[in-house]
Amino acid sequence: MATMSKTKQIYLFFLISLSFSACVRNKKIDVSNIPVDVKIERFDKEFDVMETKPMATQATYLKKKYGAFYHDYIAMLLQDDDINTNDTAYFKLLRRVFATKDYNALKHDVDSVYPEMNKEQAELTDALRHIKYYFPQKRLPRVITYYSGFEAQITVGNDYVGIGLDLFLGANSRFYPAITEAYPHYLSRNFNAQNICPRVVEGMAREDMFPESDSSKTFMSKMIYNGKIMYFMDQILPDAPDTLKMGYTGAQLKWCQDFKSKIWAYFLEENLLYESDFPKIQKYFTEAPFTPGLGEKNESAPKLAVWTGWQIVRQYMDKHPEVTLAALMADNDAQKILNESKYRPK
C-alpha cells in the first residue's frame, strides 16, 4: 500500500482532534447518586387559596412557609417595594386583584398548562445535580412557582429561584398578543415549558453564582463573560440543544455557523473588541429579531457577541482540558482566554 501523504495525515489528525474535543466537551457525567431532589413549590396554587380562605390566616401561613419570597412577591405584584406585609392594609388591594377577570383567566390557563410539573421537576433535579457536581459547596435554592403578572420569567432571591409560570404558557397563549409591546413575538415564541430549566440555570448563573463585574465594560470582556455563561450551561445542561440555550431558531443557529468567519471579521473591521461605549455595542448582546448591519433581508441572528463568545470559550476549553469549570468561571482574564483560544473561524 502506498504511504499516506503528509497532507492526508494532517487532515486525518485534524479530524481526530475535532472529534476528541467534541467528546471532551460533551462527555456525560453520572450525577444520579448526588443527593439532590428538586421539589417545585407551587406558591401559585397556595396564593390562590387566599381568595377563598380567611386572608389573614393564609397570609400568616404563606409568610411562615415562604419567608422572604412572600414579601418579594407581594411587593412585585402590587408594584410597591416598600410594602409592609405585617400591615394588613394591602389585603384590600389583593381582593381587587382576585376579583378581576384577567386574574381568573390567567389562573385558569396556568392550571391547565401546569396541573403538575413532574417533567420540569426531573429536569431541574438533573441540572442542580450537575451544579452540585461541579460546585459541591454551592447551597442550592428553593424552586418556587408564581403568577408574575407578566413581569418576570425568572427571579433570583437570597435562597430561592422563582418561576413566573404566566410567561411559560406556550407561544400560542391567548395572553401574549396583548403584550407584544413588552414581549414581541421573537421573545414570546420561547415562552414554553422547554425553556423553564434553561432559564432557571441561566438566571442562577447570571444573578447568583457569576454576576458580571462592574469593571466588565469592553466588548471583548462582555463577549467572554457571556461565552463563559453559555459554556456553563453546556456543562449543566448536557442534553439541551444549542437552540434552547441561546433562544435561537434552527435557522438562526445555522446562520451563525455558516457566517461565523464573517461575523468575526466584522467585529475586527469595526474595531469593536476594545470598544466600551455601551450604546454602540449593546445591539450585539441583547435580544432582538436580528442584528442590524449584518446579513441580508434581516436574516441575521441576534446576540452575535454572545454566540461568538461562546465559541471562543468552547475552543479555549477544548485546548485546555486541564481547566476545570470552576477555574474557568473564576478566571476574569478575557484577553488571555481569547488569545489562548486561537479563535480564527474559517
XYZ file of C-alpha atoms in Angstrom:
346
model
C 0.000 0.000 0.000
C 1.304 3.419 -0.854
C 2.346 5.625 2.035
C -0.329 8.136 3.045
C 0.630 11.629 2.019
C 1.614 14.117 4.717
C -1.372 16.298 3.821
C -3.814 13.448 4.351
C -2.106 12.546 7.653
C -2.513 16.109 8.916
C -6.122 16.189 7.744
C -6.860 12.897 9.488
C -5.192 14.133 12.689
C -7.275 17.310 12.487
C -10.496 15.303 12.232
C -9.489 13.079 15.141
C -8.645 16.155 17.221
C -12.006 17.708 16.460
C -13.819 14.520 17.384
C -11.846 14.196 20.620
C -12.546 17.824 21.545
C -16.258 17.360 20.935
C -16.250 14.254 23.131
C -14.437 16.079 25.925
C -16.831 18.995 25.777
C -19.959 16.829 25.680
C -18.839 13.959 27.892
C -21.563 12.547 30.096
C -21.230 12.944 33.835
C -23.111 10.472 36.026
C -24.856 12.603 38.634
C -27.576 10.108 39.551
C -26.136 9.460 43.012
C -25.787 13.107 44.007
C -28.352 13.669 46.796
C -30.357 16.462 45.175
C -34.081 16.143 44.543
C -35.883 19.290 43.489
C -39.340 19.831 44.858
C -41.072 22.587 42.920
C -43.126 24.540 45.442
C -46.428 25.660 43.943
C -46.823 29.053 45.576
C -49.171 29.960 42.719
C -51.699 27.424 43.982
C -51.288 28.303 47.659
C -51.509 32.022 46.950
C -54.800 31.456 45.151
C -56.256 29.962 48.345
C -56.223 33.487 49.772
C -59.248 34.169 47.579
C -61.412 31.603 49.390
C -59.882 31.170 52.859
C -59.642 33.876 55.528
C -56.949 36.094 54.030
C -55.160 36.855 57.280
C -54.873 33.155 58.137
C -53.497 32.197 54.731
C -51.125 35.198 54.673
C -49.661 34.120 58.023
C -49.183 30.604 56.697
C -47.541 31.813 53.464
C -45.206 34.224 55.269
C -44.054 31.440 57.568
C -43.598 28.897 54.768
C -42.060 31.102 52.084
C -40.188 33.703 54.131
C -38.551 36.467 52.096
C -40.144 35.228 48.890
C -43.606 36.139 50.158
C -42.608 39.755 50.796
C -40.735 39.985 47.487
C -43.736 38.582 45.639
C -46.311 40.904 47.183
C -44.026 43.876 46.503
C -43.725 42.858 42.840
C -47.422 42.079 42.416
C -48.567 45.370 43.940
C -45.697 47.382 42.431
C -44.621 48.670 45.849
C -41.091 47.925 47.053
C -41.877 49.489 50.431
C -44.907 47.307 51.130
C -45.242 46.233 54.759
C -46.613 42.705 54.783
C -47.053 42.866 58.564
C -49.740 45.504 57.979
C -52.949 44.014 56.553
C -53.779 47.182 54.600
C -52.562 45.503 51.413
C -55.327 42.887 51.693
C -57.718 45.358 50.103
C -55.505 45.545 47.010
C -55.222 41.777 46.858
C -59.007 41.429 46.902
C -59.166 43.709 43.867
C -56.621 41.524 42.082
C -58.588 38.347 42.827
C -61.808 39.963 41.591
C -60.512 40.772 38.104
C -61.420 38.693 35.069
C -57.806 38.789 33.908
C -56.546 37.183 37.121
C -59.090 34.397 36.951
C -58.422 33.779 33.250
C -54.694 33.626 33.963
C -55.201 31.239 36.869
C -57.290 29.005 34.605
C -54.629 28.856 31.899
C -51.732 28.256 34.294
C -53.650 25.420 35.950
C -54.441 23.955 32.521
C -50.847 24.040 31.259
C -49.260 23.067 34.577
C -51.631 20.784 36.528
C -48.419 19.116 37.702
C -44.745 19.709 36.950
C -43.137 16.289 37.207
C -41.176 16.653 33.960
C -39.854 20.102 34.881
C -39.020 18.833 38.360
C -36.967 15.966 36.912
C -35.123 18.322 34.529
C -34.307 20.757 37.327
C -33.174 17.926 39.580
C -30.703 16.775 36.920
C -29.469 20.331 36.328
C -28.971 21.095 40.015
C -27.205 17.775 40.497
C -24.771 18.869 37.786
C -24.271 22.188 39.567
C -23.575 20.329 42.804
C -21.126 18.048 40.979
C -19.046 20.952 39.683
C -19.610 23.250 42.677
C -20.060 20.967 45.714
C -20.097 23.872 48.182
C -22.946 25.640 46.398
C -26.057 25.998 48.520
C -28.922 25.199 46.196
C -32.052 27.364 46.166
C -35.687 26.516 46.675
C -37.660 26.489 43.420
C -40.970 28.357 43.689
C -43.644 28.986 41.049
C -45.887 32.041 40.946
C -48.007 34.330 38.769
C -45.738 37.227 37.841
C -48.392 39.444 36.291
C -46.244 39.193 33.120
C -43.403 40.941 34.936
C -40.655 38.305 35.036
C -39.917 34.793 33.866
C -37.278 34.099 36.498
C -36.493 35.879 39.761
C -33.487 35.037 41.902
C -33.550 35.777 45.631
C -31.277 35.007 48.556
C -32.453 31.412 48.908
C -34.867 30.869 46.049
C -35.410 30.864 42.317
C -38.892 31.933 41.304
C -40.566 30.799 38.079
C -43.256 33.072 36.631
C -45.487 30.461 35.027
C -47.550 33.072 33.195
C -44.509 33.652 30.964
C -44.168 29.945 30.123
C -47.670 29.210 28.809
C -46.642 28.312 25.256
C -46.100 30.526 22.210
C -49.796 30.420 21.293
C -51.102 31.598 24.656
C -54.087 33.915 24.270
C -52.392 36.477 26.540
C -49.243 37.175 24.559
C -50.742 39.050 21.573
C -51.934 41.701 24.029
C -48.474 42.308 25.477
C -46.396 42.468 22.310
C -45.018 45.883 23.288
C -43.265 44.287 26.267
C -42.779 40.848 24.727
C -42.716 40.830 20.920
C -43.095 37.513 19.137
C -39.347 36.901 18.847
C -39.396 36.665 22.653
C -42.770 35.028 23.320
C -42.091 32.191 20.862
C -39.779 30.828 23.594
C -42.327 31.155 26.423
C -42.854 27.429 26.817
C -42.204 24.582 29.253
C -38.999 23.512 27.479
C -37.445 26.837 28.439
C -38.096 26.607 32.183
C -34.993 24.624 33.114
C -32.553 26.518 30.821
C -33.820 29.879 32.053
C -33.533 28.801 35.702
C -29.946 27.678 35.127
C -29.088 30.865 33.237
C -30.731 33.007 35.914
C -28.764 31.292 38.678
C -25.543 31.734 36.724
C -26.026 35.398 35.884
C -27.744 36.672 39.014
C -26.350 34.486 41.770
C -23.276 32.428 41.007
C -21.350 34.547 38.488
C -22.749 38.093 38.242
C -20.980 40.267 35.707
C -18.360 42.525 37.223
C -18.927 46.282 37.098
C -15.458 46.506 35.577
C -16.597 44.477 32.566
C -17.115 47.330 30.126
C -15.433 46.446 26.829
C -16.991 44.474 24.029
C -14.370 41.757 24.487
C -14.815 41.396 28.262
C -18.587 41.199 27.870
C -18.245 38.757 24.990
C -16.036 36.403 27.022
C -18.223 36.746 30.122
C -21.290 35.742 28.133
C -19.344 32.941 26.484
C -18.474 31.575 29.924
C -22.135 31.656 30.971
C -23.077 29.721 27.850
C -20.286 27.201 28.403
C -21.525 26.772 31.988
C -24.915 25.910 30.504
C -23.223 23.373 28.215
C -21.953 21.520 31.260
C -25.048 21.839 33.444
C -27.484 21.005 30.623
C -25.537 18.472 28.533
C -28.628 17.216 26.708
C -30.110 20.614 25.844
C -29.738 21.709 22.201
C -27.833 24.899 21.448
C -31.013 26.498 20.114
C -32.653 26.149 23.527
C -29.671 27.516 25.416
C -29.389 30.554 23.121
C -33.092 31.056 22.449
C -32.384 30.716 18.727
C -34.431 29.186 15.964
C -32.741 26.460 13.943
C -32.330 28.923 11.082
C -30.615 31.485 13.337
C -28.175 28.907 14.659
C -27.365 27.751 11.127
C -26.830 31.367 10.041
C -24.255 31.828 12.811
C -22.474 28.622 11.867
C -22.474 29.483 8.170
C -21.210 33.034 8.678
C -19.014 32.705 11.772
C -15.901 33.887 9.924
C -17.727 36.919 8.543
C -19.130 37.749 11.967
C -15.635 37.711 13.456
C -14.201 39.714 10.550
C -16.958 42.295 11.019
C -16.142 42.690 14.718
C -12.469 43.228 13.868
C -13.126 45.591 10.955
C -15.405 47.729 13.108
C -12.756 47.847 15.871
C -15.284 46.559 18.375
C -13.130 44.379 20.633
C -11.975 47.195 22.904
C -14.993 49.426 22.435
C -16.629 50.389 25.754
C -19.408 52.680 24.532
C -22.398 50.585 25.646
C -24.968 52.201 23.322
C -22.655 51.268 20.431
C -22.120 47.633 21.448
C -25.367 46.643 23.164
C -27.067 45.541 19.931
C -24.646 42.617 19.743
C -25.665 41.325 23.189
C -29.381 41.936 23.571
C -32.463 40.064 22.411
C -33.711 41.210 19.020
C -35.259 39.765 15.863
C -31.911 40.187 14.037
C -28.629 42.133 14.181
C -28.640 45.409 12.198
C -25.747 45.767 9.778
C -25.156 42.059 9.289
C -26.797 39.713 6.830
C -29.276 40.357 4.073
C -33.027 40.863 4.384
C -32.849 40.903 8.201
C -31.914 37.228 8.264
C -29.012 37.548 10.706
C -29.244 36.073 14.189
C -29.342 38.307 17.289
C -26.872 38.289 20.213
C -23.915 37.667 17.919
C -21.359 38.689 20.562
C -22.872 36.167 22.979
C -22.750 33.396 20.388
C -19.192 34.289 19.335
C -18.001 34.471 22.941
C -19.461 31.001 23.427
C -17.457 29.601 20.504
C -14.292 31.263 21.811
C -14.716 29.780 25.286
C -15.548 26.364 23.860
C -12.378 26.477 21.767
C -10.342 27.666 24.757
C -11.625 24.785 26.892
C -11.021 22.285 24.080
C -7.389 23.401 24.066
C -7.130 23.335 27.883
C -8.769 20.140 29.161
C -6.944 20.612 32.466
C -9.013 23.719 33.264
C -11.994 22.890 35.450
C -15.365 24.550 35.073
C -14.890 26.272 38.430
C -11.494 27.594 37.343
C -12.924 28.878 34.064
C -15.760 30.725 35.772
C -13.323 32.313 38.239
C -10.938 33.459 35.504
C -11.653 37.080 34.598
C -8.738 37.451 32.176
C -10.766 37.821 28.993
C -7.719 38.714 26.905
C -5.929 35.527 27.942
C -8.950 33.370 27.123
C -9.265 34.999 23.705
C -5.553 34.704 22.941
C -5.234 31.093 24.054
C -8.389 30.029 22.256
C -6.637 30.959 18.994
C -10.069 31.732 17.603
C -9.741 32.108 13.827
C -13.015 30.924 12.304
C -12.974 29.858 8.661
